[in-house]
Coordinates of C-alpha atoms in Angstrom, one line a residue:
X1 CA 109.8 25.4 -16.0
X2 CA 110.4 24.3 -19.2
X3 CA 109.9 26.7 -22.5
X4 CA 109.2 26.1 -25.8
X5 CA 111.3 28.6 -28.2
X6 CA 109.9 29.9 -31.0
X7 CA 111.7 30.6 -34.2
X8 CA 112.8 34.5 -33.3
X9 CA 114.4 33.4 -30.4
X10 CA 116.4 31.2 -31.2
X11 CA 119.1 33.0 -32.7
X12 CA 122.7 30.8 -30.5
X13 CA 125.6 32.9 -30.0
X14 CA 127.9 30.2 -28.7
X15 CA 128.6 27.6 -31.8
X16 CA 129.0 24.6 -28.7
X17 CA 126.4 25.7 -26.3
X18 CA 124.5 22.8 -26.0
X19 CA 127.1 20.3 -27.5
X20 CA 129.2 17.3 -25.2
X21 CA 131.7 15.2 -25.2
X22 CA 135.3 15.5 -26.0
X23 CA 136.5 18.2 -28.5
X24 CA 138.7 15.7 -30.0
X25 CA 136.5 13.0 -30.9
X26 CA 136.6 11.0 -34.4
X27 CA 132.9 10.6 -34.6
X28 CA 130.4 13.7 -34.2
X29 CA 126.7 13.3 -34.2
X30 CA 124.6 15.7 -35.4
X31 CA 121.5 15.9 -34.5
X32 CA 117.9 18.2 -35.2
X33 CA 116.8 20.3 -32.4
X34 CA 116.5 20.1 -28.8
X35 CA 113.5 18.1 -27.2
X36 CA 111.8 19.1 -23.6
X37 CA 114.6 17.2 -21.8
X38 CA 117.5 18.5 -23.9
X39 CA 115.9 22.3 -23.8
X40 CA 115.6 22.0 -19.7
X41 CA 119.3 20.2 -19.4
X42 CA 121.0 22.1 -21.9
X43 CA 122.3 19.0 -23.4
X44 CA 122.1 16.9 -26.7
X45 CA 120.1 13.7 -26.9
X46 CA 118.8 13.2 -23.0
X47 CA 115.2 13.0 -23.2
X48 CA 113.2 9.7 -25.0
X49 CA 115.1 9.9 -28.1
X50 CA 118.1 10.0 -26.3
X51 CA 117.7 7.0 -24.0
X52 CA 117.2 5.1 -27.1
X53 CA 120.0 6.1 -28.7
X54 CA 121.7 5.0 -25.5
X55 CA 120.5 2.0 -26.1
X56 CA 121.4 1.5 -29.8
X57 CA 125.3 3.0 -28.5
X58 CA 125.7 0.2 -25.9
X59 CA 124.8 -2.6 -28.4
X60 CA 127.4 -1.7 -30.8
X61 CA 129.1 -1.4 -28.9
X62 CA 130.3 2.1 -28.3
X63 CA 130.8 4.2 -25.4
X64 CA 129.0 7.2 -25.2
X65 CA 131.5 9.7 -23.5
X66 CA 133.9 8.7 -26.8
X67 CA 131.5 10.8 -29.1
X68 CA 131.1 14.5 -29.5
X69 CA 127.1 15.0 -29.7
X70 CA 125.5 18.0 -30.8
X71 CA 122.0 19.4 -33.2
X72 CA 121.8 21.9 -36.0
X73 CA 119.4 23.7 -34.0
X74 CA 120.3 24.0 -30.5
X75 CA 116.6 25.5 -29.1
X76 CA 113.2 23.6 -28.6
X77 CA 111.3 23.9 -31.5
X78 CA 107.6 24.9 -30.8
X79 CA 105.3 21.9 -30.8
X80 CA 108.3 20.1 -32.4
X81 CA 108.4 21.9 -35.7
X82 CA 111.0 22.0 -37.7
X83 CA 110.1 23.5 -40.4
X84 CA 111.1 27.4 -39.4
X85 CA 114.8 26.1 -40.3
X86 CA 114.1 23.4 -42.8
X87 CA 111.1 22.7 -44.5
X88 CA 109.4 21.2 -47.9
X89 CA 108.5 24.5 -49.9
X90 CA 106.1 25.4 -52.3
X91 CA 107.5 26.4 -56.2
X92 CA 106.8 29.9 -54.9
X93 CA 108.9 29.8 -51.3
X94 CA 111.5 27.9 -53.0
X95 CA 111.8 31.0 -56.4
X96 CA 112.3 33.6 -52.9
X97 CA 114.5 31.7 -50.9
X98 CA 117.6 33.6 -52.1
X99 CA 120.8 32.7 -50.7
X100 CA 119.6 29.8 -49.1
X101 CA 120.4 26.1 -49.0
X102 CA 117.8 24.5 -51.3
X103 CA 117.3 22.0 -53.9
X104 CA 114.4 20.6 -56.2
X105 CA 114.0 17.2 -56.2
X106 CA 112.2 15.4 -59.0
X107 CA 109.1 13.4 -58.5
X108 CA 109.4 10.9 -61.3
X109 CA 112.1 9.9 -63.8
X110 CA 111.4 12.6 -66.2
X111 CA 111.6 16.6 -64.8
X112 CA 108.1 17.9 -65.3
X113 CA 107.5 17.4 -61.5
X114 CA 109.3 18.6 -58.5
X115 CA 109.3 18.4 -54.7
X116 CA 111.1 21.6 -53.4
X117 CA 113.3 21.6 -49.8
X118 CA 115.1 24.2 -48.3
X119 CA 117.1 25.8 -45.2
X120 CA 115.2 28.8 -44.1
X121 CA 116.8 32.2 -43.1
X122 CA 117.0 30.7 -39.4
X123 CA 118.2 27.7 -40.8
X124 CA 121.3 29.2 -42.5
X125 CA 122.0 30.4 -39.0
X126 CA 122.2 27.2 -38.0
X127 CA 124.2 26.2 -40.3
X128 CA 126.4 28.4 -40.4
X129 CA 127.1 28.1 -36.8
X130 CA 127.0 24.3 -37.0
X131 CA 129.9 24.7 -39.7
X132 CA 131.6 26.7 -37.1
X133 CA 131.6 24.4 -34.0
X134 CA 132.8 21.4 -37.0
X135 CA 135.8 23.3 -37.8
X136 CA 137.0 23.1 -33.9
X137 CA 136.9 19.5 -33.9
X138 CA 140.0 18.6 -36.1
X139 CA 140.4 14.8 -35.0
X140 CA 137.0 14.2 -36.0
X141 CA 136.9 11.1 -39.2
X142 CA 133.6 11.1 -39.1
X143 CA 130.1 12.9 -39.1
X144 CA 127.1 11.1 -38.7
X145 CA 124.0 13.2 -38.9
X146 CA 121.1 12.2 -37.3
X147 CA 117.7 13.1 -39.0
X148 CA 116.6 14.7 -42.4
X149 CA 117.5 18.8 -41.7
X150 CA 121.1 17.9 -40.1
X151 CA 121.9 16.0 -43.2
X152 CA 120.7 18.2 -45.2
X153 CA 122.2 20.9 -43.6
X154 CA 125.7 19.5 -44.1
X155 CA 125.1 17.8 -47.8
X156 CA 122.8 19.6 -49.3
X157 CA 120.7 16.3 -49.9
X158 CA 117.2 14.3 -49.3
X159 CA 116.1 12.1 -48.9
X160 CA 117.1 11.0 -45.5
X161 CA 115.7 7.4 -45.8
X162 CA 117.2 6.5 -49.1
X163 CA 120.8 8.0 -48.1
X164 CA 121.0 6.5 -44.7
X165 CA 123.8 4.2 -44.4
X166 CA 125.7 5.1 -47.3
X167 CA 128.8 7.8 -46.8
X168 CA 128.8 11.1 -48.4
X169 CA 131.9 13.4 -49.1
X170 CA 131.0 16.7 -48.5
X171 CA 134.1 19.9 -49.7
X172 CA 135.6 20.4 -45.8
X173 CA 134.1 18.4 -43.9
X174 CA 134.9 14.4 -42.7
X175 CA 133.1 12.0 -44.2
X176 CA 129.6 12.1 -43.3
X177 CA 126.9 9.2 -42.7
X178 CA 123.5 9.8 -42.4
X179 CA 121.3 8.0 -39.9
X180 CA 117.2 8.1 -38.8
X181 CA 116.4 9.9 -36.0
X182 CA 115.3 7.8 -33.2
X183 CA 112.1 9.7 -32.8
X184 CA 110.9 7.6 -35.8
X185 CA 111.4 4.7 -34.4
X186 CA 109.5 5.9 -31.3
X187 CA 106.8 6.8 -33.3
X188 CA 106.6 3.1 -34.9
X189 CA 108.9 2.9 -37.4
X190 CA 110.7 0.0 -34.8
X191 CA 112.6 -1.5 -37.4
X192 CA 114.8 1.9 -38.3
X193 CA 116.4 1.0 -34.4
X194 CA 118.4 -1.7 -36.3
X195 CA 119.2 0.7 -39.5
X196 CA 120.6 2.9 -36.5
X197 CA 122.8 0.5 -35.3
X198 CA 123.9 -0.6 -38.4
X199 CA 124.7 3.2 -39.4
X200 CA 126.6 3.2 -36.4
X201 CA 128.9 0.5 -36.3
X202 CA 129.7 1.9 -39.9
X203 CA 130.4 4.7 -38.9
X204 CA 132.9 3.3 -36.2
X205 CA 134.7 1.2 -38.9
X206 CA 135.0 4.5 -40.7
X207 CA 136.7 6.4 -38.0
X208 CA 139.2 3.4 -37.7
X209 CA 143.2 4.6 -38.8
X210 CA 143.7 3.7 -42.1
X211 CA 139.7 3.3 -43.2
X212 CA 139.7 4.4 -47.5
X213 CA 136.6 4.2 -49.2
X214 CA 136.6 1.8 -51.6
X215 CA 138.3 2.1 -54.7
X216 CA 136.8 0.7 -58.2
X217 CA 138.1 0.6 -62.0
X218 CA 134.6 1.4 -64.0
X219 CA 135.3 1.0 -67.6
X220 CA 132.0 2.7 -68.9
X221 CA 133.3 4.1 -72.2
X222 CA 134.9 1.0 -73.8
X223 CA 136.5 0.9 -77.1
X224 CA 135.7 -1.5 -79.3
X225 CA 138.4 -3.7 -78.6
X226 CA 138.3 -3.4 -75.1
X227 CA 134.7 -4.5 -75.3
X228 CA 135.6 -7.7 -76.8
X229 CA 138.4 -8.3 -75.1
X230 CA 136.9 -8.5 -71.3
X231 CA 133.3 -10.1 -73.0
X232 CA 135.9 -13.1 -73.5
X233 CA 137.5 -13.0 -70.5
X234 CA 134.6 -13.2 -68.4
X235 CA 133.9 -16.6 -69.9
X236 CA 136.6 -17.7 -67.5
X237 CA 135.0 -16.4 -64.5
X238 CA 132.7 -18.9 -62.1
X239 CA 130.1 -16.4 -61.5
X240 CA 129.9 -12.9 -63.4
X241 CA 127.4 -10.2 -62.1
X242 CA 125.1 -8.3 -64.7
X243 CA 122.5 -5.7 -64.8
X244 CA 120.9 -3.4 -67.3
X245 CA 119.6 0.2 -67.5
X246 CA 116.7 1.2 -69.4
X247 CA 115.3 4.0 -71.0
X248 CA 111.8 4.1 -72.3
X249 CA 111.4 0.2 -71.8
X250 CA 114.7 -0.4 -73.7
X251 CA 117.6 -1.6 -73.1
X252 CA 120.7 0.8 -73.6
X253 CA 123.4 -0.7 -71.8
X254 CA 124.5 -4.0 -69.7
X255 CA 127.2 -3.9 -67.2
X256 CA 129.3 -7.1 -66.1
X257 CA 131.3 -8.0 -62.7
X258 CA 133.2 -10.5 -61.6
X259 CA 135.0 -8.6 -59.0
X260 CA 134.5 -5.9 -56.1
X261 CA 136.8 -3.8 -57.7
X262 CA 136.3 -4.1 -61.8
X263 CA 133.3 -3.8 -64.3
X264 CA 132.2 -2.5 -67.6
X265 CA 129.1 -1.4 -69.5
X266 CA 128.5 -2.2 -72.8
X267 CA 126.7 0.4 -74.6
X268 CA 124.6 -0.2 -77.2
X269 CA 122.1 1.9 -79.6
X270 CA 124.5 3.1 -82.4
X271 CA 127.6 3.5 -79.6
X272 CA 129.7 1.0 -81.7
X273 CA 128.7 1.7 -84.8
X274 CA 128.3 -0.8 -87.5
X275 CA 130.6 -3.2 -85.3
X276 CA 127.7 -3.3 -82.4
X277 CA 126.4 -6.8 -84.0
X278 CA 129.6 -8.2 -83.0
X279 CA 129.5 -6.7 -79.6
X280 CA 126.0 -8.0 -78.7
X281 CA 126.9 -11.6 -80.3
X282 CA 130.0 -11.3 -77.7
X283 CA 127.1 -10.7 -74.7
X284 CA 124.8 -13.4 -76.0
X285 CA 127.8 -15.5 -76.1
X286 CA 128.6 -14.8 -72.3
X287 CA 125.1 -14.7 -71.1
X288 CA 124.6 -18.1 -73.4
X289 CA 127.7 -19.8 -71.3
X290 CA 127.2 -23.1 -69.3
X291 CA 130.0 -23.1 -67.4
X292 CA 129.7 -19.4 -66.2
X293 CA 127.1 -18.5 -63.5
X294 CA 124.9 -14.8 -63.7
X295 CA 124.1 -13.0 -60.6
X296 CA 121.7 -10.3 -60.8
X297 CA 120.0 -8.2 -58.2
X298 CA 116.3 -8.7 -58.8
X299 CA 117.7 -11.3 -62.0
X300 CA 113.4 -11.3 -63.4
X301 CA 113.6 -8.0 -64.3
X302 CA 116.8 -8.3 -66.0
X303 CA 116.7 -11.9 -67.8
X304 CA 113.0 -11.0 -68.9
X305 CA 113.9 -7.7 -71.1
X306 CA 117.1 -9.4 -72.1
X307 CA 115.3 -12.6 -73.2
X308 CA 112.8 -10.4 -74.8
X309 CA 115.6 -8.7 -76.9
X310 CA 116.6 -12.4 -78.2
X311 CA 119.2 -13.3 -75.7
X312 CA 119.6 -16.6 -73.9
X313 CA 121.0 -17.9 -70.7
X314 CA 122.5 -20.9 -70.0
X315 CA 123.9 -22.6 -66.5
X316 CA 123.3 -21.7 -62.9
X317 CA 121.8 -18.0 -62.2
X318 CA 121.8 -16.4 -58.8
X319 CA 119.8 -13.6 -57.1
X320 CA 120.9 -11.0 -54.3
X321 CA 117.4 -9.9 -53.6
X322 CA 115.9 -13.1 -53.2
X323 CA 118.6 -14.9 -51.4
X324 CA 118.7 -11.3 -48.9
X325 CA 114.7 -11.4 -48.7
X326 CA 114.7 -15.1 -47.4
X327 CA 117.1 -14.6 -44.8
X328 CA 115.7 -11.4 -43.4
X329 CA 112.2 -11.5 -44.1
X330 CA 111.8 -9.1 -41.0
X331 CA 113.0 -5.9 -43.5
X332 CA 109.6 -6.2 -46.1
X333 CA 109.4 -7.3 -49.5
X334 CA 110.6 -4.5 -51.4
X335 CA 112.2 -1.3 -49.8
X336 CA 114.2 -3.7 -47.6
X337 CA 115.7 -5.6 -50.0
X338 CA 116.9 -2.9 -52.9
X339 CA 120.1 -2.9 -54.3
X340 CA 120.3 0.4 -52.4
X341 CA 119.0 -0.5 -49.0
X342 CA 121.6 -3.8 -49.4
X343 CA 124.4 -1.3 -50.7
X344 CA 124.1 0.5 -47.1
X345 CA 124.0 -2.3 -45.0
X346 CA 127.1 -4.3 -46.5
X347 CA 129.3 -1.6 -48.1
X348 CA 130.8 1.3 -48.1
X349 CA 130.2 2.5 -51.4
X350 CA 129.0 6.6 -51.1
X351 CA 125.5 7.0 -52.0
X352 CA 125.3 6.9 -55.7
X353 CA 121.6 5.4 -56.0
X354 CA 120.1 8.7 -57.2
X355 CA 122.3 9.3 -60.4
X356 CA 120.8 6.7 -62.7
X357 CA 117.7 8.8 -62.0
X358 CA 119.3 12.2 -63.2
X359 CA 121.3 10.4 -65.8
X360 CA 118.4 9.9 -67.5
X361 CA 116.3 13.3 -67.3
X362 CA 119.8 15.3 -68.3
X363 CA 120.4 12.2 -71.1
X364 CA 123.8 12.0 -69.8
X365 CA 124.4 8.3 -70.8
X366 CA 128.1 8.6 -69.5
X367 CA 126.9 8.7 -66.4
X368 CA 124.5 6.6 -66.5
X369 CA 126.6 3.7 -67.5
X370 CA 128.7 5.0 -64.5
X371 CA 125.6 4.0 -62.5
X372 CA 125.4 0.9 -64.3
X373 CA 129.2 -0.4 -63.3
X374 CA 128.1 0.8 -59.9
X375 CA 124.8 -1.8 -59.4
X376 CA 127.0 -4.7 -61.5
X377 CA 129.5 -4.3 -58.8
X378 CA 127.7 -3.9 -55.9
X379 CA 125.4 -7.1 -56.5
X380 CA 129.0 -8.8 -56.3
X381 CA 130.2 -7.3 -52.9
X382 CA 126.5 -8.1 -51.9
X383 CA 126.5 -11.9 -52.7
X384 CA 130.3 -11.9 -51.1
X385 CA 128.6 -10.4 -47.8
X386 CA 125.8 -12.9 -47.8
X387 CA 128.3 -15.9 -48.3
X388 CA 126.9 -16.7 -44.2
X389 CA 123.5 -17.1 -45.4
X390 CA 124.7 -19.6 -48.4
X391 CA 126.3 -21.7 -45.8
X392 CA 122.9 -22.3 -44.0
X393 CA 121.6 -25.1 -45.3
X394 CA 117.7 -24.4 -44.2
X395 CA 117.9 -21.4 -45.7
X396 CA 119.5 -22.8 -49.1
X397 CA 116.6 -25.0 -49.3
X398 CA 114.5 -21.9 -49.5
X399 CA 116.6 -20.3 -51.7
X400 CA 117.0 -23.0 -53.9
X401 CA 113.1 -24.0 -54.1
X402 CA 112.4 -20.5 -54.8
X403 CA 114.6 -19.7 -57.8
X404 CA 113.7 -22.8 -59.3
X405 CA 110.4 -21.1 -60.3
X406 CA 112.4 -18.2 -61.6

């Protein structure tokens, strides 16, 4: 007969009861909790969400039995509630929730309004005993947590749909990669099954010998003379990526990229001084080129502010988002096709899409023009993974009809 456990009874002894496959595998998965199946087997991922996951494992392709597969909480949750080990809190749960795992997460881009998440008692249990049963797998390269409370759990981190996809280093641990849960896409979210896979095969290409994250020069503090110097030298680049980062509607910096592995932000607003005239003649004078193509991810937003600021363009301009949207219309017109969501899906840059929001509440420009590198030189990795689409001629003709009316 199966049992639904309730919260005070779920305290595990064993950190692997519950857990399977081989000890020394380089990928774990993590799941949430145990369904009805899993709670009656004793055994990880067996019940509907499981067969799916089955499913997503054998297209691709990996074999099951090669992966160690385990949950943070290793109990069925009553009426499939998670929240008596990780939960959304109120301002008051989250002030008492001493010496647990919890963060507040702001709302909008200033900090006036907060959403609050936390581990509860139970679920720094669960934790900890998840930490535990980590530490005996020593070959693992890789952990990918399946679900919003394992990944937070391990990182600390929400939320789950924006990080999916992109790796995360954690003090200790492998790499991690979150993933959706497969319930969601049981419960009609059918296009995560393919943000699954994705996550996946990432994950295997992760757990490869010899896999490094990538590896980027971001010049984000230039000197005046450095400034100058790589404005000019860009003029001799084909096609050079830009974007810009705002601040109350205006523009404070512009980053370039022309590689996967190089860019810089200019700074302006008083950075360089009395010299920043010359700096932002040297950026007209790039953006102005004929002979030098722009990329941009979402290039309307961009070109419009900078056009509003007095700045031309000149020559052939190109767009990540639009060119991604027409080949995959399947993924919607926004969420699907943000830098961010396009940064998980072709690279293997670690999730940095929430720092240009805290940049700017802490006014930690620095980092911000960290963040601004970042997006310059992810559009050009971007366009470099969609090279397939751009030898397609039907969907050129799109493409091409479509950012004629840019």
């Amino acid at each position: 007969e199966e049992t639904d456990y309730l919260a005070d009874q779920c305290r595990m002894i064993d950190p692997i009861l519950g857990a399977e496959g081989p000890l020394t595998a380089s990928i774990v998965l993590v799941g949430e909790a145990w369904g009805a199946t899993e709670a009656h087997l004793r055994r990880p991922f067996v019940g509907k969400s499981g067969r799916l996951l089955d499913s997503i494992l054998a297209a691709v392709p990996i074999d099951r039995a090669a992966l160690r597969i385990t949950n943070l909480v290793k109990a069925r949750p009553l009426d499939k509630d998670i929240s008596p080990w990780f939960k959304k809190m109120t301002k008051a749960e989250f002030g008492a929730a001493e010496g647990c795992l919890k963060v507040a997460v702001p709302i909008s881009w200033d900090s006036t309004r907060y959403e609050y998440y936390g581990l509860t008692p139970l679920g720094m249990e669960a934790r900890a005993s998840l930490l535990e049963e980590l530490a005996l797998y020593t070959n693992a390269r890789v952990i990918v947590t399946v679900g919003a409370s394992s990944t937070f759990a391990l990182t600390g981190r929400v939320p789950i749909t924006k990080m999916r996809g992109s790796p995360l280093q954690m003090p200790g641990l492998p790499l991690i990669l979150p993933t959706l849960h497969p319930a969601g896409v049981l419960r009609g979210q059918y296009l995560h099954r393919f943000d699954i896979l994705m996550d996946i095969r990432k994950a295997v290409e992760m757990a490869s010998p010899g896999f490094k994250l990538p590896t980027r020069t971001l010049l984000h503090s230039p000197s005046l003379d450095e400034a100058l110097y790589h404005l000019a030298l860009l003029r001799q680049s084909p096609l050079v990526a830009f974007d810009i980062e705002t601040v109350g509607n205006e523009i404070v910096c512009i980053a370039f990229a022309s590689c996967l592995d190089w860019a810089i932000s200019i700074p302006f607003f008083g950075y360089f001084g009395a010299d920043e005239p010359r700096v932002r003649e040297a950026v007209g004078t790039l953006l102005a080129d004929p002979e030098v193509a722009k990329l941009a991810h979402h290039i309307m937003f961009d070109r419009t502010l900078l056009e509003r600021d007095g700045y031309s363009f000149a020559g052939r301009y190109e767009d990540t988002m639009v060119l991604h949207a027409i080949a995959h219309p399947e993924v919607g017109e926004i969420k699907g096709n943000t830098l961010n969501a396009l940064s998980a899906k072709y690279t293997f840059e670690p999730f940095y899409k929430e720092d240009g929001k805290a940049s700017r509440r802490l006014g930690d420009f620095t980092r911000l023009r960290e963040y601004n590198c970042k997006d310059a030189v992810i559009t050009v990795e971007v366009w470099e993974k969609l090279a397939h689409v751009r030898e397609d001629p039907i969907y050129m003709a799109m493409y091409e009809y479509t950012m004629s009316m840019l």
